[in-house]
Coordinates of C-alpha atoms and ligand atoms in Angstrom, one line a residue:
M1 CA 93.5 83.7 106.6
K2 CA 91.1 85.8 108.4
K3 CA 89.7 88.6 106.1
G4 CA 88.6 92.0 107.0
V5 CA 90.0 95.3 108.2
V6 CA 92.4 95.2 111.1
L7 CA 92.5 98.2 113.6
V8 CA 96.1 98.4 114.7
T9 CA 96.7 100.7 117.8
G10 CA 100.1 102.5 118.6
A11 CA 100.5 102.3 114.9
S12 CA 102.9 105.2 114.6
G13 CA 105.3 103.5 117.0
G14 CA 106.8 105.3 120.0
Q15 CA 109.6 104.9 122.4
Q16 CA 109.6 101.3 122.9
G17 CA 109.4 98.3 120.4
R18 CA 107.2 100.2 117.8
T19 CA 105.1 96.8 117.6
G20 CA 102.0 98.8 116.2
R21 CA 104.2 100.1 113.4
R22 CA 105.7 97.0 112.7
V23 CA 102.4 95.0 112.7
S24 CA 101.0 97.5 110.4
E25 CA 103.8 97.2 108.0
I26 CA 103.8 93.4 108.0
L27 CA 99.9 93.2 107.5
L28 CA 100.0 95.8 104.6
A29 CA 103.0 93.8 102.9
R30 CA 100.5 90.6 103.0
G31 CA 97.6 92.6 101.5
V32 CA 95.7 92.9 104.6
P33 CA 93.7 96.1 104.9
V34 CA 94.9 98.1 107.9
R35 CA 93.1 100.8 109.9
A36 CA 95.9 102.7 111.8
F37 CA 94.9 104.3 115.1
V38 CA 97.4 107.1 115.7
H39 CA 97.6 109.5 118.6
R40 CA 98.7 112.4 116.4
L41 CA 99.0 113.2 112.6
D42 CA 102.5 113.7 111.8
E43 CA 105.4 112.3 109.6
R44 CA 104.9 108.8 111.0
S45 CA 101.0 108.7 110.0
D46 CA 102.1 110.0 106.6
Q47 CA 104.5 107.2 106.1
L48 CA 101.8 104.6 107.1
S49 CA 99.2 106.4 104.7
A50 CA 101.8 106.0 101.8
L51 CA 102.0 102.3 102.6
G52 CA 98.3 102.0 102.1
A53 CA 96.9 102.2 105.6
E54 CA 93.7 104.2 106.2
I55 CA 94.5 106.7 109.3
V56 CA 92.4 107.4 112.2
E57 CA 93.6 109.8 114.9
G58 CA 92.4 109.0 118.3
D59 CA 93.1 108.5 122.1
F60 CA 93.0 105.3 123.8
L61 CA 91.3 107.2 126.7
D62 CA 88.9 109.0 124.6
Y63 CA 85.6 106.6 124.3
H64 CA 84.3 108.1 121.1
S65 CA 87.4 108.1 119.2
V66 CA 87.9 104.3 120.0
E67 CA 84.1 103.8 119.2
R68 CA 84.7 105.4 115.6
A69 CA 87.7 103.5 115.2
V70 CA 86.5 99.9 115.7
Q71 CA 83.4 100.6 113.2
G72 CA 83.5 97.8 110.6
V73 CA 86.7 96.1 111.7
S74 CA 86.9 92.3 112.1
A75 CA 90.2 92.4 114.5
V76 CA 92.0 94.7 116.8
Y77 CA 95.8 94.8 117.9
F78 CA 95.9 96.4 121.1
A79 CA 99.1 97.5 122.4
Y80 CA 98.8 100.1 125.4
P81 CA 102.2 101.7 126.1
V82 CA 103.8 101.5 129.6
Q83 CA 102.2 104.5 130.9
A84 CA 99.3 105.0 133.4
G85 CA 95.6 104.1 132.4
L86 CA 95.8 100.6 130.9
L87 CA 92.6 99.6 132.6
E88 CA 90.5 102.5 131.6
A89 CA 91.9 101.9 128.0
T90 CA 91.0 98.2 128.2
A91 CA 87.5 98.9 129.4
I92 CA 87.0 101.4 126.7
M93 CA 88.2 99.2 123.9
A94 CA 86.3 96.0 125.2
D95 CA 83.0 97.7 125.3
A96 CA 83.6 99.6 122.0
A97 CA 84.7 96.4 120.4
R98 CA 82.1 94.3 121.7
K99 CA 79.4 96.8 120.4
A100 CA 81.0 96.9 116.9
G101 CA 80.8 93.1 116.6
V102 CA 84.6 92.6 116.7
T103 CA 85.6 88.8 116.6
R104 CA 89.2 88.8 117.4
L105 CA 91.6 91.0 119.5
I106 CA 95.3 90.3 120.0
D107 CA 96.7 92.3 122.8
M108 CA 100.1 92.7 123.7
V109 CA 101.1 91.8 127.3
M110 CA 104.3 91.0 129.4
L111 CA 105.7 87.5 129.8
V112 CA 104.3 87.3 133.4
S113 CA 100.6 87.9 133.8
S114 CA 98.9 86.9 137.1
P115 CA 97.3 88.4 140.2
D116 CA 100.6 87.6 141.9
A117 CA 103.1 88.9 139.1
P118 CA 106.1 91.0 140.5
T119 CA 105.2 94.4 139.0
P120 CA 101.9 96.4 139.1
R121 CA 101.8 96.7 135.4
M122 CA 102.0 92.9 135.0
R123 CA 99.1 92.8 137.6
E124 CA 97.2 95.4 135.6
N125 CA 97.9 93.3 132.3
Y126 CA 96.3 90.2 134.1
L127 CA 93.1 92.1 134.8
S128 CA 93.2 93.4 131.2
E129 CA 93.2 90.1 129.8
Q130 CA 90.2 89.0 131.9
V131 CA 88.2 92.1 130.6
F132 CA 88.9 91.4 127.1
E133 CA 87.9 87.8 127.5
W134 CA 84.6 88.6 129.2
A135 CA 83.8 90.8 126.4
G136 CA 83.4 87.9 123.9
I137 CA 85.4 89.5 121.1
G138 CA 87.8 86.7 120.7
A139 CA 90.8 87.9 122.7
A140 CA 94.3 86.1 122.9
H141 CA 97.3 87.4 124.4
V142 CA 100.9 87.8 123.1
R143 CA 103.1 87.6 126.2
A144 CA 106.4 89.1 125.4
T145 CA 109.5 89.3 127.4
V146 CA 112.0 92.2 127.6
F147 CA 112.6 93.8 124.2
Y148 CA 116.1 94.0 122.8
E149 CA 115.2 97.6 122.2
N150 CA 114.6 98.1 125.9
V151 CA 118.0 96.8 126.6
R152 CA 119.5 99.1 124.0
A153 CA 117.5 102.2 125.3
L154 CA 118.9 101.6 129.0
T155 CA 122.5 101.1 127.9
A156 CA 123.3 103.3 124.7
A157 CA 124.2 106.4 126.4
T158 CA 126.5 105.1 129.2
I159 CA 128.3 102.7 126.6
A160 CA 128.7 105.5 124.3
R161 CA 130.0 107.9 127.1
D162 CA 132.4 105.5 128.8
G163 CA 131.6 101.9 127.8
S164 CA 129.9 101.3 130.9
V165 CA 126.4 99.6 131.6
L166 CA 124.9 100.7 134.8
L167 CA 121.9 98.9 136.0
P168 CA 120.6 97.2 139.1
W169 CA 120.6 93.7 137.5
G170 CA 122.6 91.9 140.5
S171 CA 125.6 89.8 139.4
D172 CA 126.7 89.3 135.8
S173 CA 125.5 85.9 136.0
T174 CA 121.8 87.2 136.3
V175 CA 119.8 85.5 133.5
I176 CA 117.4 87.7 131.5
P177 CA 114.9 86.4 128.8
L178 CA 115.0 88.7 125.8
V179 CA 113.3 89.1 122.4
A180 CA 113.2 91.4 119.3
A181 CA 110.2 93.6 119.1
E182 CA 110.2 92.8 115.4
D183 CA 109.8 89.0 116.2
V184 CA 106.9 89.8 118.6
A185 CA 105.0 92.0 115.9
R186 CA 105.6 89.1 113.5
V187 CA 103.9 86.6 116.2
A188 CA 101.0 89.2 116.7
A189 CA 100.5 89.4 113.0
G190 CA 100.3 85.6 112.4
L191 CA 97.6 85.6 115.0
L192 CA 95.7 88.4 113.5
T193 CA 95.8 86.7 110.2
S194 CA 95.3 83.0 111.2
P195 CA 92.1 81.2 110.2
S196 CA 91.3 80.4 113.9
V197 CA 92.7 81.4 117.2
P198 CA 91.0 80.0 120.4
S199 CA 89.4 82.7 122.8
G200 CA 91.6 83.2 126.0
S201 CA 94.7 81.6 124.4
S202 CA 98.1 83.1 125.3
Y203 CA 101.4 83.0 123.4
P204 CA 104.8 83.4 125.3
V205 CA 107.5 85.0 123.2
I206 CA 111.0 84.6 124.2
G207 CA 113.8 84.9 121.4
E208 CA 117.1 84.4 123.4
V209 CA 118.0 83.6 127.1
L210 CA 121.2 85.4 127.9
A211 CA 123.4 86.1 131.1
L212 CA 124.3 89.6 131.9
R213 CA 127.9 88.8 131.1
D214 CA 126.6 87.5 127.7
I215 CA 124.9 90.7 127.0
V216 CA 128.0 92.6 128.0
A217 CA 130.3 90.4 125.9
T218 CA 127.8 90.9 122.9
F219 CA 128.3 94.6 123.0
E220 CA 132.2 94.3 123.3
R221 CA 132.4 92.0 120.2
V222 CA 129.9 93.9 118.0
L223 CA 131.1 97.5 119.1
A224 CA 134.8 96.5 119.2
R225 CA 135.4 98.2 122.5
D226 CA 135.6 97.6 126.2
V227 CA 132.4 97.4 127.9
R228 CA 132.0 97.0 131.7
Y229 CA 128.9 96.3 133.9
R230 CA 128.6 98.1 137.1
E231 CA 125.7 97.2 139.4
I232 CA 124.0 100.5 140.8
P233 CA 121.3 100.7 143.7
D234 CA 117.7 100.4 142.9
Q235 CA 117.3 104.2 143.7
A236 CA 120.1 105.5 141.6
W237 CA 118.6 103.7 138.7
R238 CA 115.2 105.0 139.6
D239 CA 116.5 108.7 139.7
G240 CA 118.2 108.3 136.5
A241 CA 115.4 106.9 134.6
L242 CA 113.0 109.7 135.8
S243 CA 115.6 112.3 134.7
Q244 CA 115.9 110.8 131.4
G245 CA 112.1 111.3 131.0
Y246 CA 110.8 107.6 131.7
N247 CA 107.3 107.9 133.4
E248 CA 106.7 107.1 136.8
H249 CA 104.6 104.2 135.9
A250 CA 107.4 102.8 133.6
V251 CA 110.0 103.2 136.2
E252 CA 107.7 101.6 139.1
H253 CA 107.3 98.8 136.7
L254 CA 110.8 98.4 135.6
S255 CA 112.2 98.7 139.2
K256 CA 110.2 96.0 140.3
L257 CA 111.0 93.8 137.0
W258 CA 114.8 94.3 137.9
Q259 CA 114.3 93.2 141.6
S260 CA 112.5 90.0 140.5
I261 CA 114.9 89.2 137.7
R262 CA 118.0 89.4 139.8
T263 CA 116.4 87.1 142.5
Q264 CA 114.4 84.7 140.3
T265 CA 115.2 81.0 140.3
R266 CA 112.9 80.1 137.2
R267 CA 114.5 78.7 134.2
Y268 CA 113.4 80.3 130.8
E269 CA 113.7 78.9 127.5
V270 CA 113.2 80.1 123.9
T271 CA 109.7 79.7 122.7
D272 CA 108.5 78.1 119.6
T273 CA 106.0 80.8 118.9
I274 CA 108.3 82.9 116.8
G275 CA 109.0 80.1 114.5
K276 CA 105.4 78.7 114.2
L277 CA 103.3 82.0 114.3
G278 CA 106.1 84.5 113.1
G279 CA 107.3 82.5 110.2
R280 CA 111.1 82.4 111.0
E281 CA 113.5 81.7 113.8
P282 CA 114.1 84.2 116.4
I283 CA 116.5 87.2 115.8
T284 CA 119.7 86.9 117.9
F285 CA 120.7 89.8 120.3
E286 CA 124.0 89.7 118.5
A287 CA 122.2 90.2 115.1
F288 CA 120.1 92.9 116.8
V289 CA 123.2 95.0 118.2
S290 CA 125.0 94.6 114.8
R291 CA 121.9 95.9 112.9
N292 CA 120.8 98.8 115.2
T293 CA 123.6 100.1 117.4
P294 CA 125.8 102.9 116.0
R295 CA 129.5 102.1 116.5
S296 CA 131.4 104.5 118.8
G297 CA 134.5 104.7 120.6
Ligands
NAP1 N1 109.3 97.3 126.3 C1 109.4 96.0 126.6 O1 110.4 95.4 126.8 C2 108.2 95.3 126.5 C3 108.3 93.8 127.0 C4 106.9 93.1 126.7 C5 106.0 93.6 126.5 N2 105.9 95.0 126.1 C6 104.5 95.6 126.0 O2 104.5 96.2 124.7 C7 103.4 97.3 124.6 C8 104.3 98.7 124.1 O3 104.1 98.4 122.7 P1 105.2 99.3 121.7 O4 106.6 98.8 122.1 O5 104.8 99.0 120.4 O6 105.0 100.8 122.4 P2 105.5 102.1 121.6 O7 106.6 101.9 120.7 O8 106.0 102.9 122.9 O9 104.4 102.8 121.0 C9 103.4 103.4 121.5 C10 102.3 104.0 120.9 O10 101.3 104.3 121.5 C11 100.8 105.7 121.1 N3 100.2 106.1 122.0 C12 100.6 106.6 123.3 N4 99.6 107.1 124.1 C13 98.4 107.1 123.5 C14 97.2 107.3 123.6 N5 96.8 107.9 124.7 N6 96.2 107.2 122.7 C15 96.6 106.7 121.5 N7 97.7 106.2 121.1 C16 98.8 106.5 122.2 C17 102.1 106.3 120.8 O11 101.9 107.4 119.7 P3 102.7 108.8 120.1 O12 104.2 108.3 120.0 O13 102.3 109.7 118.8 O14 102.4 109.3 121.5 C18 102.9 105.1 120.1 O15 102.4 105.3 118.7 C19 103.2 97.7 126.1 O16 101.9 97.0 126.0 C20 104.1 96.7 126.8 O17 103.6 96.2 128.0 C21 106.9 95.8 126.3

């Protein structure tokens, strides 16, 4: 197992998968020293401190706070939220980590990462991967598909209101690769503690591949109520997401992602990375919904 302090960014956990929080908890439970990089001190950082993490407050976009945070660490978990600023945050972390002698950086990106990827955020992810690799800091990439948490966030309010799923996802035969953020965090923790990880390597993470009709049927089964999918136009979805507080960067990314998902021809398969690096078989969507969605109606 790799020794030394691990700097975990996004450690408080936010609105998406809370992967930084989960990585911190997994590492601490394994006796790995964690320096938790938090955006602000609050009850979440108090909880991390109680679990044994060293807390450092900072901002991805503030060079000197990142520079201080990487001093003396051997590895970094980098997960920049889906908001504007990824490339600046990448350059800051790459420079600070290189100067501090970091030898491993595991970064969280999306499943598709290439110059021709369908969303602007995925194309930024590709550039971010390149910058980390040039920095010579042992960068490797966890490429995760859509989190179950994201599907829950997108559907919870309308299912609770009237049992509807309102999304621009095409027909109910549209196929979507999904994963539990908990499994993604287990893969990242496995890479952070592995004896060796090839620089520039990447790890796709898919926990289950479901048609939209299977997602709806899962909600019906677990919640024991009727649930119906209704396709809505892209613009209606965008307007709704913005009014719910999603930032413009996330809405642009997700809108392009939905367009690509409903027109894709690619076949997806569950990856072996969760079993091999995360130490157990993937959590199913049904198990996730059973554990996490309050029953109503
Ligand atoms: N959601 C998906 O379906 C999905 C799928 C594949 C990959 N991903 C990738 O997963 C990553 C998101 O990770 P996550 O789910 O762990 O995110 P998350 O739960 O939203 O947590 C984001 C964390 O970042 C912190 N943060 C926000 N702005 C910051 C700043 N300027 N400086 C320092 N910290 C800041 C937040 O702190 P505060 O809450 O205190 O602001 C929070 O702790 C993204 O890179 C995304 O591309 C997501």
